[in-house]
N, CA and C atoms as an extended XYZ file, in Angstrom:
207
Properties=species:S:1:pos:R:3:atomname:S:1:resname:S:1:resid:I:1 pbc="F F F"
N        86.790      102.363       98.567 N   GLY     1
C        85.684      102.731      100.091 CA  GLY     1
C        86.498      102.365      101.425 C   GLY     1
N        85.940      102.363      102.290 N   TRP     2
C        86.636      102.307      103.508 CA  TRP     2
C        86.987      101.134      104.200 C   TRP     2
N        86.252      100.078      103.675 N   SER     3
C        86.952       98.908      103.869 CA  SER     3
C        88.110       98.395      103.814 C   SER     3
N        89.133       98.848      102.588 N   SER     4
C        90.621       98.789      102.613 CA  SER     4
C        91.431       99.611      103.173 C   SER     4
N        90.834      100.994      103.284 N   ALA     5
C        91.596      101.815      104.105 CA  ALA     5
C        91.453      101.578      105.521 C   ALA     5
N        90.751      100.745      106.197 N   GLN     6
C        90.343      100.414      107.645 CA  GLN     6
C        91.594       99.559      107.770 C   GLN     6
N        92.037       98.511      106.401 N   GLN     7
C        93.220       97.185      106.796 CA  GLN     7
C        94.149       97.703      106.375 C   GLN     7
N        94.306       98.963      105.946 N   PHE     8
C        95.875       99.593      105.721 CA  PHE     8
C        96.373      100.086      107.231 C   PHE     8
N        97.379       99.479      107.623 N   ASN     9
C        98.369       99.907      108.482 CA  ASN     9
C        99.343      100.690      108.646 C   ASN     9
N        99.216      102.031      108.885 N   CYS    10
C       100.234      103.170      108.644 CA  CYS    10
C       101.272      103.058      109.095 C   CYS    10
N       102.419      102.985      108.178 N   PRO    11
C       103.787      102.410      109.107 CA  PRO    11
C       104.083      103.938      109.990 C   PRO    11
N       103.778      104.755      109.665 N   GLU    12
C       104.430      106.044      110.500 CA  GLU    12
C       102.640      107.140      110.902 C   GLU    12
N       102.349      107.882      111.809 N   LYS    13
C       101.302      108.023      112.178 CA  LYS    13
C       101.206      109.179      111.131 C   LYS    13
N       101.834      109.875      110.630 N   ASN    14
C       101.387      110.832      109.627 CA  ASN    14
C       102.126      110.538      108.387 C   ASN    14
N       102.086      110.782      106.770 N   GLY    15
C       102.590      110.444      105.518 CA  GLY    15
C       101.781      110.267      104.470 C   GLY    15
N       102.310      110.130      103.063 N   PHE    16
C       101.645      109.196      102.451 CA  PHE    16
C       102.504      108.078      101.989 C   PHE    16
N       101.451      106.956      101.943 N   PHE    17
C       102.097      105.762      101.684 CA  PHE    17
C       101.624      104.876      100.993 C   PHE    17
N       102.298      104.230       99.782 N   PRO    18
C       101.819      103.197       98.803 CA  PRO    18
C       101.373      102.223       99.511 C   PRO    18
N       100.158      101.790       98.555 N   ASP    19
C        99.035      100.167       98.544 CA  ASP    19
C        99.908       99.474       98.345 C   ASP    19
N       100.108       98.070       99.042 N   PRO    20
C       101.231       97.427       98.951 CA  PRO    20
C       100.898       96.439       97.781 C   PRO    20
N        99.947       96.818       96.789 N   VAL    21
C        99.913       95.844       95.401 CA  VAL    21
C        99.539       97.139       94.154 C   VAL    21
N        98.732       97.965       94.584 N   GLN    22
C        98.245       98.876       93.570 CA  GLN    22
C        98.957       99.917       93.632 C   GLN    22
N        99.410      100.119       92.469 N   CYS    23
C       100.850      101.094       91.658 CA  CYS    23
C        99.913      102.863       91.843 C   CYS    23
N        98.870      102.520       91.588 N   ASP    24
C        98.149      103.839       91.835 CA  ASP    24
C        97.528      104.546       92.733 C   ASP    24
N        97.281      103.498       93.952 N   LEU    25
C        96.592      103.326       95.269 CA  LEU    25
C        97.671      104.082       96.033 C   LEU    25
N        97.276      104.766       96.899 N   TYR    26
C        98.089      104.926       98.049 CA  TYR    26
C        97.197      105.798       99.346 C   TYR    26
N        97.792      106.134      100.456 N   TYR    27
C        97.346      106.192      101.712 CA  TYR    27
C        97.818      107.436      102.078 C   TYR    27
N        97.224      108.484      102.438 N   HIS    28
C        97.401      109.622      103.267 CA  HIS    28
C        97.340      109.232      104.699 C   HIS    28
N        97.914      108.780      105.946 N   CYS    29
C        98.052      108.943      106.805 CA  CYS    29
C        97.802      110.239      107.786 C   CYS    29
N        96.652      110.468      108.648 N   THR    30
C        96.745      111.303      109.788 CA  THR    30
C        96.603      110.982      111.213 C   THR    30
N        97.770      110.982      111.995 N   LYS    31
C        97.779      110.707      113.281 CA  LYS    31
C        97.190      109.132      113.299 C   LYS    31
N        97.500      108.164      112.194 N   GLY    32
C        97.764      106.743      112.141 CA  GLY    32
C        96.401      106.422      111.580 C   GLY    32
N        95.670      107.560      111.146 N   VAL    33
C        94.370      106.705      110.391 CA  VAL    33
C        94.734      107.273      108.665 C   VAL    33
N        94.069      106.188      108.176 N   ALA    34
C        94.638      106.403      107.008 CA  ALA    34
C        93.355      106.525      105.745 C   ALA    34
N        93.981      107.608      104.757 N   GLU    35
C        92.541      107.658      104.205 CA  GLU    35
C        92.883      107.711      102.811 C   GLU    35
N        92.562      106.777      102.062 N   GLU    36
C        92.532      105.818      100.683 CA  GLU    36
C        92.348      107.021       99.715 C   GLU    36
N        93.516      107.061       98.555 N   LYS    37
C        93.565      108.044       97.637 CA  LYS    37
C        94.123      107.519       96.630 C   LYS    37
N        93.851      108.010       95.152 N   LEU    38
C        93.880      107.576       93.646 CA  LEU    38
C        94.595      108.668       93.159 C   LEU    38
N        95.728      108.167       92.381 N   CYS    39
C        96.830      108.906       91.248 CA  CYS    39
C        95.499      109.272       90.389 C   CYS    39
N        95.650      110.450       89.517 N   PRO    40
C        94.821      110.740       88.590 CA  PRO    40
C        94.984      109.404       87.402 C   PRO    40
N        94.336      109.567       86.228 N   ASP    41
C        94.543      108.638       85.632 CA  ASP    41
C        95.803      108.348       84.427 C   ASP    41
N        96.050      107.446       84.326 N   GLY    42
C        97.937      107.327       83.870 CA  GLY    42
C        98.830      107.745       84.540 C   GLY    42
N        98.884      107.645       85.955 N   LEU    43
C        99.476      108.550       86.906 CA  LEU    43
C        99.959      107.023       87.921 C   LEU    43
N       100.920      107.194       88.593 N   LEU    44
C       101.322      106.041       89.476 CA  LEU    44
C       102.128      107.344       91.041 C   LEU    44
N       101.764      106.240       92.232 N   PHE    45
C       102.220      106.987       93.222 CA  PHE    45
C       103.890      106.706       93.011 C   PHE    45
N       104.844      107.861       93.514 N   ASP    46
C       105.940      108.145       93.646 CA  ASP    46
C       106.026      107.888       95.406 C   ASP    46
N       106.950      106.926       95.387 N   ASP    47
C       106.701      106.489       97.120 CA  ASP    47
C       108.270      106.521       97.507 C   ASP    47
N       108.687      107.783       96.707 N   SER    48
C       110.631      107.925       97.411 CA  SER    48
C       110.263      108.409       98.762 C   SER    48
N       109.539      109.168       98.926 N   ASN    49
C       109.307      110.443       99.889 CA  ASN    49
C       107.753      110.640      100.533 C   ASN    49
N       107.715      110.011      101.715 N   PRO    50
C       106.515      109.950      102.459 CA  PRO    50
C       106.245      111.176      103.082 C   PRO    50
N       106.608      112.257      102.574 N   SER    51
C       106.251      113.795      103.038 CA  SER    51
C       105.710      114.045      102.169 C   SER    51
N       105.982      113.683      101.014 N   HIS    52
C       105.086      114.763       99.459 CA  HIS    52
C       104.134      113.490       99.171 C   HIS    52
N       103.293      114.383       98.948 N   GLU    53
C       102.095      113.242       97.851 CA  GLU    53
C       102.378      113.780       96.620 C   GLU    53
N       102.891      112.654       95.773 N   ARG    54
C       103.265      112.674       94.377 CA  ARG    54
C       102.995      111.743       93.512 C   ARG    54
N       102.357      112.077       92.149 N   CYS    55
C       101.742      111.015       91.246 CA  CYS    55
C       102.957      111.495       90.123 C   CYS    55
N       103.071      110.271       89.557 N   ASP    56
C       104.248      110.769       88.098 CA  ASP    56
C       103.880      109.703       87.342 C   ASP    56
N       104.425      109.965       86.102 N   THR    57
C       104.364      109.103       84.828 CA  THR    57
C       105.011      107.489       85.527 C   THR    57
N       104.597      106.549       84.327 N   SER    58
C       105.022      105.263       84.439 CA  SER    58
C       106.745      105.212       84.392 C   SER    58
N       107.453      105.879       83.782 N   VAL    59
C       108.401      106.201       83.382 CA  VAL    59
C       109.678      106.507       84.518 C   VAL    59
N       109.164      107.128       85.333 N   ASN    60
C       109.513      107.577       86.790 CA  ASN    60
C       109.189      107.229       87.890 C   ASN    60
N       108.554      106.629       88.181 N   VAL    61
C       108.179      105.138       88.921 CA  VAL    61
C       108.368      104.097       88.924 C   VAL    61
N       108.954      103.494       89.942 N   ASP    62
C       109.346      101.989       89.947 CA  ASP    62
C       108.532      101.632       90.760 C   ASP    62
N       107.327      100.623       90.596 N   CYS    63
C       106.671      100.282       90.985 CA  CYS    63
C       106.993       98.921       92.037 C   CYS    63
N       107.937       98.210       91.745 N   GLY    64
C       108.269       97.098       92.871 CA  GLY    64
C       107.549       95.849       92.658 C   GLY    64
N       107.059       95.775       93.285 N   ASP    65
C       105.877       94.668       93.640 CA  ASP    65
C       104.449       95.144       93.851 C   ASP    65
N       104.137       96.172       93.129 N   ARG    66
C       103.134       97.181       93.243 CA  ARG    66
C       102.887       96.760       91.730 C   ARG    66
N       101.999       95.333       91.584 N   THR    67
C       102.146       95.449       90.059 CA  THR    67
C       100.710       95.604       89.458 C   THR    67
N        99.554       95.673       90.419 N   GLU    68
C        98.595       96.269       90.113 CA  GLU    68
C        98.137       97.400       89.823 C   GLU    68
N        97.154       97.500       88.807 N   LEU    69
C        96.765       99.073       88.380 CA  LEU    69
C        95.245       99.468       88.140 C   LEU    69
């Protein structure tokens, strides 16, 4: 819902950014406003390039500290 998206601070005005803890959750920032997005079932958000919206399999995504699914 909106509550968690409002708490997310966009590191840049525009782009796709990972949730700090949940690996399949990410945010699409437009002019500094975050919209919460969720990867399809079984896929995780690839945060390697903020300008691309990309979900991939766990084999290809390093979640790092984003341990929740």
